[in-house]
mmCIF file of C-alpha atoms in Angstrom:
data_model
loop_
_atom_site.group_PDB
_atom_site.id
_atom_site.type_symbol
_atom_site.label_atom_id
_atom_site.label_comp_id
_atom_site.label_asym_id
_atom_site.label_seq_id
_atom_site.Cartn_x
_atom_site.Cartn_y
_atom_site.Cartn_z
ATOM 1 C CA LEU Q 1044 79.505 119.386 83.029
ATOM 2 C CA LEU Q 1045 80.367 116.210 81.102
ATOM 3 C CA ARG Q 1046 79.867 114.037 84.172
ATOM 4 C CA PHE Q 1047 76.704 115.586 85.635
ATOM 5 C CA TRP Q 1048 74.749 116.698 82.558
ATOM 6 C CA ARG Q 1049 71.370 114.837 82.531
ATOM 7 C CA LEU Q 1050 72.896 112.188 84.743
ATOM 8 C CA SER Q 1051 69.600 110.596 85.761
ATOM 9 C CA GLU Q 1052 68.650 110.063 82.099
ATOM 10 C CA TYR Q 1053 71.884 108.477 80.891
ATOM 11 C CA MET Q 1054 73.202 106.555 83.898
ATOM 12 C CA THR Q 1055 73.334 102.777 83.746
ATOM 13 C CA PHE Q 1056 70.999 100.959 86.148
ATOM 14 C CA LEU Q 1057 70.972 97.168 85.686
ATOM 15 C CA GLY Q 1058 71.131 94.138 87.955
ATOM 16 C CA ASP Q 1059 74.398 94.925 89.715
ATOM 17 C CA GLU Q 1060 73.370 98.507 90.377
ATOM 18 C CA GLY Q 1061 69.988 97.395 91.753
ATOM 19 C CA ARG Q 1062 71.655 94.868 94.074
ATOM 20 C CA ASP Q 1063 74.009 97.535 95.407
ATOM 21 C CA VAL Q 1064 71.217 100.008 96.084
ATOM 22 C CA LEU Q 1065 69.244 97.366 97.971
ATOM 23 C CA LYS Q 1066 72.299 96.592 100.132
ATOM 24 C CA ALA Q 1067 72.839 100.284 100.846
ATOM 25 C CA TYR Q 1068 69.122 100.577 101.711
ATOM 26 C CA ASP Q 1069 69.501 97.730 104.208
ATOM 27 C CA ILE Q 1070 72.541 99.438 105.788
ATOM 28 C CA LEU Q 1071 70.532 102.639 106.240
ATOM 29 C CA HIS Q 1072 67.915 100.575 108.059
ATOM 30 C CA GLY Q 1073 70.375 99.037 110.491
ATOM 31 C CA HIS Q 1074 71.310 95.835 108.689
ATOM 32 C CA LEU Q 1075 75.084 96.246 108.526
ATOM 33 C CA THR Q 1076 77.185 93.908 106.390
ATOM 34 C CA LEU Q 1077 80.803 92.777 106.185
ATOM 35 C CA LEU Q 1078 80.410 91.318 102.687
ATOM 36 C CA GLY Q 1079 80.436 93.214 99.407
ATOM 37 C CA PRO Q 1080 79.510 92.459 95.792
ATOM 38 C CA THR Q 1081 80.201 89.071 94.286
ATOM 39 C CA SER Q 1082 82.729 88.669 91.493
ATOM 40 C CA SER Q 1083 81.482 87.910 88.006
ATOM 41 C CA VAL Q 1084 83.403 84.606 88.015
ATOM 42 C CA GLY Q 1085 84.807 82.324 90.668
ATOM 43 C CA GLY Q 1086 82.106 82.612 93.321
ATOM 44 C CA PHE Q 1087 84.028 84.858 95.697
ATOM 45 C CA PHE Q 1088 83.212 88.287 97.111
ATOM 46 C CA LEU Q 1089 84.654 91.745 97.515
ATOM 47 C CA GLY Q 1090 84.644 93.833 100.672
ATOM 48 C CA PRO Q 1091 81.609 95.986 101.582
ATOM 49 C CA ILE Q 1092 83.280 99.416 101.486
ATOM 50 C CA TYR Q 1093 81.457 100.482 98.316
ATOM 51 C CA TYR Q 1094 78.077 99.932 99.969
ATOM 52 C CA TYR Q 1095 79.136 102.257 102.786
ATOM 53 C CA PHE Q 1096 80.300 104.843 100.277
ATOM 54 C CA MET Q 1097 76.851 104.714 98.667
ATOM 55 C CA THR Q 1098 74.720 105.054 101.770
ATOM 56 C CA PRO Q 1099 75.040 108.812 102.496
ATOM 57 C CA PHE Q 1100 74.333 109.687 98.856
ATOM 58 C CA LEU Q 1101 71.351 107.337 98.714
ATOM 59 C CA TRP Q 1102 70.019 108.968 101.898
ATOM 60 C CA LEU Q 1103 70.636 112.514 100.621
ATOM 61 C CA PHE Q 1104 68.709 111.772 97.434
ATOM 62 C CA ASN Q 1105 65.798 110.185 99.356
ATOM 63 C CA TYR Q 1106 66.577 106.655 98.144
ATOM 64 C CA ASN Q 1107 66.717 107.714 94.483
ATOM 65 C CA PRO Q 1108 69.350 105.505 92.749
ATOM 66 C CA VAL Q 1109 70.778 108.591 91.047
ATOM 67 C CA GLY Q 1110 72.421 109.481 94.401
ATOM 68 C CA PRO Q 1111 75.236 106.897 94.217
ATOM 69 C CA ALA Q 1112 75.792 107.842 90.534
ATOM 70 C CA VAL Q 1113 76.348 111.427 91.681
ATOM 71 C CA MET Q 1114 78.941 110.107 94.101
ATOM 72 C CA VAL Q 1115 80.825 108.367 91.285
ATOM 73 C CA ALA Q 1116 80.653 111.556 89.198
ATOM 74 C CA PHE Q 1117 82.267 113.460 92.071
ATOM 75 C CA PHE Q 1118 85.030 110.847 92.164
ATOM 76 C CA GLY Q 1119 85.452 111.366 88.417
ATOM 77 C CA VAL Q 1120 85.839 115.140 88.789
ATOM 78 C CA ALA Q 1121 88.282 114.663 91.668
ATOM 79 C CA THR Q 1122 90.324 112.305 89.475
ATOM 80 C CA VAL Q 1123 90.715 115.031 86.833
ATOM 81 C CA TRP Q 1124 92.123 117.364 89.471
ATOM 82 C CA LEU Q 1125 94.353 114.597 90.858
ATOM 83 C CA ILE Q 1126 95.857 113.937 87.421
ATOM 84 C CA TYR Q 1127 96.650 117.661 87.136
ATOM 85 C CA LYS Q 1128 98.250 117.679 90.590
ATOM 86 C CA PHE Q 1129 100.288 114.496 90.050
ATOM 87 C CA CYS Q 1130 101.559 115.501 86.601
ATOM 88 C CA SER Q 1131 102.355 119.035 87.754
ATOM 89 C CA ASP Q 1132 104.462 117.703 90.604
ATOM 90 C CA LEU Q 1133 106.119 115.025 88.500
ATOM 91 C CA PHE Q 1134 106.698 117.175 85.399
ATOM 92 C CA ASN Q 1135 105.248 120.716 85.199
ATOM 93 C CA PRO Q 1136 101.842 122.474 85.249
ATOM 94 C CA ARG Q 1137 101.611 122.486 81.431
ATOM 95 C CA ILE Q 1138 101.847 118.700 81.336
ATOM 96 C CA GLY Q 1139 99.284 118.569 84.142
ATOM 97 C CA ILE Q 1140 96.787 120.673 82.196
ATOM 98 C CA ILE Q 1141 97.207 118.607 79.022
ATOM 99 C CA ALA Q 1142 96.910 115.243 80.813
ATOM 100 C CA SER Q 1143 93.907 116.261 82.932
ATOM 101 C CA PHE Q 1144 92.164 117.810 79.913
ATOM 102 C CA LEU Q 1145 92.535 114.603 77.878
ATOM 103 C CA TYR Q 1146 91.208 112.580 80.804
ATOM 104 C CA ALA Q 1147 88.335 115.021 81.332
ATOM 105 C CA ILE Q 1148 87.042 114.681 77.730
ATOM 106 C CA SER Q 1149 87.686 110.936 77.252
ATOM 107 C CA PRO Q 1150 84.323 109.403 76.211
ATOM 108 C CA LEU Q 1151 85.076 106.039 77.831
ATOM 109 C CA VAL Q 1152 86.152 107.625 81.091
ATOM 110 C CA ILE Q 1153 83.070 109.890 81.085
ATOM 111 C CA SER Q 1154 80.824 106.887 80.530
ATOM 112 C CA TYR Q 1155 82.227 105.062 83.577
ATOM 113 C CA SER Q 1156 82.074 108.260 85.648
ATOM 114 C CA ARG Q 1157 78.293 108.536 85.195
ATOM 115 C CA SER Q 1158 77.062 105.316 86.795
ATOM 116 C CA SER Q 1159 77.266 103.694 90.197
ATOM 117 C CA TRP Q 1160 79.366 100.535 90.056
ATOM 118 C CA ASN Q 1161 82.012 99.359 92.491
ATOM 119 C CA PRO Q 1162 85.032 99.468 90.084
ATOM 120 C CA ASN Q 1163 84.221 102.993 88.808
ATOM 121 C CA PRO Q 1164 85.975 104.937 91.612
ATOM 122 C CA LEU Q 1165 89.160 102.866 91.112
ATOM 123 C CA PRO Q 1166 90.962 105.429 88.880
ATOM 124 C CA PHE Q 1167 90.742 107.952 91.713
ATOM 125 C CA PHE Q 1168 92.044 105.576 94.390
ATOM 126 C CA SER Q 1169 94.702 104.070 92.128
ATOM 127 C CA LEU Q 1170 96.149 107.441 91.215
ATOM 128 C CA LEU Q 1171 95.914 108.716 94.810
ATOM 129 C CA ILE Q 1172 97.775 105.636 96.040
ATOM 130 C CA LEU Q 1173 100.552 106.082 93.489
ATOM 131 C CA PHE Q 1174 100.794 109.794 94.239
ATOM 132 C CA ILE Q 1175 101.121 109.163 97.994
ATOM 133 C CA VAL Q 1176 103.679 106.372 97.476
ATOM 134 C CA TYR Q 1177 105.644 108.697 95.205
ATOM 135 C CA LYS Q 1178 105.595 111.401 97.883
ATOM 136 C CA GLY Q 1179 106.479 108.781 100.486
ATOM 137 C CA VAL Q 1180 109.673 107.675 98.750
ATOM 138 C CA ILE Q 1181 110.687 111.248 97.959
ATOM 139 C CA LYS Q 1182 110.200 112.418 101.570
ATOM 140 C CA ASN Q 1183 111.083 109.058 103.165
ATOM 141 C CA ASN Q 1184 107.931 109.398 105.268
ATOM 142 C CA LEU Q 1185 106.524 106.227 106.885
ATOM 143 C CA LYS Q 1186 103.187 107.960 107.595
ATOM 144 C CA LEU Q 1187 102.633 108.359 103.848
ATOM 145 C CA PHE Q 1188 103.353 104.665 103.284
ATOM 146 C CA PHE Q 1189 100.866 103.835 106.039
ATOM 147 C CA ILE Q 1190 98.207 106.030 104.409
ATOM 148 C CA SER Q 1191 98.871 104.435 101.015
ATOM 149 C CA GLY Q 1192 98.332 101.046 102.651
ATOM 150 C CA ILE Q 1193 94.925 102.133 104.021
ATOM 151 C CA LEU Q 1194 93.899 103.340 100.569
ATOM 152 C CA LEU Q 1195 95.146 100.092 99.040
ATOM 153 C CA GLY Q 1196 92.913 98.141 101.419
ATOM 154 C CA ILE Q 1197 89.953 100.295 100.381
ATOM 155 C CA ALA Q 1198 90.764 99.845 96.695
ATOM 156 C CA MET Q 1199 91.097 96.074 97.141
ATOM 157 C CA GLN Q 1200 87.477 96.065 98.323
ATOM 158 C CA LEU Q 1201 86.402 97.791 95.118
ATOM 159 C CA HIS Q 1202 88.010 95.246 92.746
ATOM 160 C CA TYR Q 1203 90.653 92.534 92.881
ATOM 161 C CA LEU Q 1204 92.465 94.113 89.931
ATOM 162 C CA THR Q 1205 94.000 96.222 92.690
ATOM 163 C CA THR Q 1206 96.341 93.274 93.208
ATOM 164 C CA PHE Q 1207 98.324 94.498 90.183
ATOM 165 C CA LEU Q 1208 98.589 97.932 91.820
ATOM 166 C CA ALA Q 1209 100.009 96.330 94.960
ATOM 167 C CA VAL Q 1210 102.729 94.683 92.825
ATOM 168 C CA ILE Q 1211 103.540 98.038 91.218
ATOM 169 C CA MET Q 1212 103.847 99.655 94.653
ATOM 170 C CA PHE Q 1213 106.143 96.880 95.840
ATOM 171 C CA VAL Q 1214 108.424 97.111 92.801
ATOM 172 C CA PHE Q 1215 108.483 100.919 92.740
ATOM 173 C CA VAL Q 1216 109.531 101.218 96.381
ATOM 174 C CA LEU Q 1217 112.159 98.510 95.861
ATOM 175 C CA LEU Q 1218 113.682 100.078 92.746
ATOM 176 C CA PHE Q 1219 113.695 103.579 94.245
ATOM 177 C CA GLU Q 1220 115.427 102.332 97.366
ATOM 178 C CA VAL Q 1221 118.020 100.255 95.533
ATOM 179 C CA PHE Q 1222 118.952 102.812 92.879
ATOM 180 C CA THR Q 1223 118.853 106.047 94.910
ATOM 181 C CA ALA Q 1224 119.854 105.111 98.440
ATOM 182 C CA LYS Q 1225 123.519 105.790 99.223
ATOM 183 C CA ILE Q 1226 123.679 103.553 102.242
ATOM 184 C CA PRO Q 1227 124.979 100.007 102.959
ATOM 185 C CA ILE Q 1228 122.962 97.007 101.775
ATOM 186 C CA LYS Q 1229 121.933 96.097 105.303
ATOM 187 C CA MET Q 1230 120.467 99.551 105.841
ATOM 188 C CA ILE Q 1231 118.622 99.321 102.492
ATOM 189 C CA VAL Q 1232 117.025 96.045 103.582
ATOM 190 C CA PHE Q 1233 116.082 97.541 106.960
ATOM 191 C CA SER Q 1234 114.567 100.626 105.279
ATOM 192 C CA LEU Q 1235 112.578 98.466 102.839
ATOM 193 C CA VAL Q 1236 111.206 96.299 105.629
ATOM 194 C CA ARG Q 1237 110.023 99.377 107.559
ATOM 195 C CA LYS Q 1238 108.268 100.782 104.497
ATOM 196 C CA TYR Q 1239 106.647 97.501 103.518
ATOM 197 C CA LEU Q 1240 105.471 96.920 107.102
ATOM 198 C CA SER Q 1241 103.958 100.428 107.174
ATOM 199 C CA ILE Q 1242 102.091 99.710 103.929
ATOM 200 C CA PHE Q 1243 100.944 96.318 105.236
ATOM 201 C CA ALA Q 1244 99.746 97.761 108.554
ATOM 202 C CA GLY Q 1245 97.714 100.385 106.711
ATOM 203 C CA PHE Q 1246 96.369 97.768 104.327
ATOM 204 C CA MET Q 1247 95.085 95.673 107.231
ATOM 205 C CA ILE Q 1248 93.118 98.691 108.462
ATOM 206 C CA GLY Q 1249 91.731 99.586 105.044
ATOM 207 C CA TRP Q 1250 90.764 95.968 104.427
ATOM 208 C CA SER Q 1251 89.475 95.371 107.961
ATOM 209 C CA PHE Q 1252 85.750 95.075 107.096
ATOM 210 C CA PHE Q 1253 86.341 92.210 104.718
ATOM 211 C CA LEU Q 1254 89.010 90.680 106.953
ATOM 212 C CA ALA Q 1255 86.502 90.615 109.822
ATOM 213 C CA PHE Q 1256 84.106 88.631 107.640
ATOM 214 C CA GLU Q 1257 86.859 86.164 106.693
ATOM 215 C CA ILE Q 1258 87.914 85.578 110.293
ATOM 216 C CA ARG Q 1259 84.286 85.130 111.318
ATOM 217 C CA HIS Q 1260 83.625 82.546 108.580
ATOM 218 C CA GLY Q 1261 86.847 80.543 108.581
ATOM 219 C CA PHE Q 1262 88.460 82.368 105.613
ATOM 220 C CA LEU Q 1263 85.814 81.052 103.262
ATOM 221 C CA ASP Q 1264 86.535 83.583 100.511
ATOM 222 C CA PHE Q 1265 90.268 83.005 100.644
ATOM 223 C CA LYS Q 1266 89.612 79.291 100.046
ATOM 224 C CA ASN Q 1267 87.296 80.091 97.100
ATOM 225 C CA ILE Q 1268 89.900 82.403 95.520
ATOM 226 C CA PHE Q 1269 92.623 79.758 95.955
ATOM 227 C CA ASN Q 1270 90.451 77.032 94.420
ATOM 228 C CA PHE Q 1271 89.515 79.331 91.542
ATOM 229 C CA ILE Q 1272 93.159 80.108 90.720
ATOM 230 C CA ILE Q 1273 94.485 76.582 91.117
ATOM 231 C CA HIS Q 1274 91.631 74.438 89.857
ATOM 232 C CA SER Q 1275 89.825 76.593 87.298
ATOM 233 C CA GLY Q 1276 90.017 75.164 83.819
ATOM 234 C CA ASN Q 1277 89.495 78.537 82.125
ATOM 235 C CA THR Q 1278 91.389 81.090 84.232
ATOM 236 C CA GLY Q 1279 94.618 80.974 86.175
ATOM 237 C CA ALA Q 1280 96.979 78.067 86.659
ATOM 238 C CA SER Q 1281 95.435 74.637 86.147
ATOM 239 C CA THR Q 1282 96.836 71.272 87.287
ATOM 240 C CA ASN Q 1283 98.505 71.024 83.878
ATOM 241 C CA PHE Q 1284 99.755 74.644 84.130
#
C-alpha cells in the first residue's frame, strides 16, 4: 500500500529518469546497448542491466514511465519480505517481523521505492547477496557462492557503491573460515581460494554486459575510473595523497 498508493502522482520523473526511459524504449525497438547510465561525477559509466530490467515493465504499461516505477516498488516490497526471511533465519521470526515492519514504514525507504532510478533496487540485491553468502558459508556450498557472485555483478551495474559490498563479502568469508574451520592452515587457504574463485566466476557472468563493452572499446571506462581516483583533486587519492 505505501509503495503503490497513487504512484503515478508522486513518483519522481526528472532528467535521469527520462534518459533511462528513452534507452529502454530504444532497446524495445531493437537498439541494444552494452552501456548503462553515466555517473554523476568522473565521466564513467555503469553497466546496462537496469535498462533491461525496465524494458518489460515499460512495454507492459504501453510506454508509460510509471511502468519502471512499478518495477522498483515491487523490488521494495520484496525487500521487506527478504528482511523478514534473513532476520528470522539469523535470529528468530519475532526479530524478523520487527525489522521488516520498521523497513516497511520508513519514509525515506518508501520514497526511494516509488521512483525508477538505477540505485533504488540496490537494497534488495545487497541483502539478497549477503543472505546467500551467509547460507553459503553455513552450508559450505560453492553453488551459493557462485550465485552470490552473479548477483554482485548485477548490483555492480546498478551503482559502484557495490564495491563496498564486495569488500564486506571478502572479509566475511575470510573471518568465518579462519575462526570456525577446524582444519590445517593449508586447507583453509585452499577452501578460501575455491570460494573466492566461485564468487569471481559468478561476478564475471553477472557483469558480462558491461565487460563486453569494455573489451570492445579498449577498457575505456576502466581508464576513466583509474584517472578519476588517482588524479581527481576533489575525490579519491591525489598526487599529494
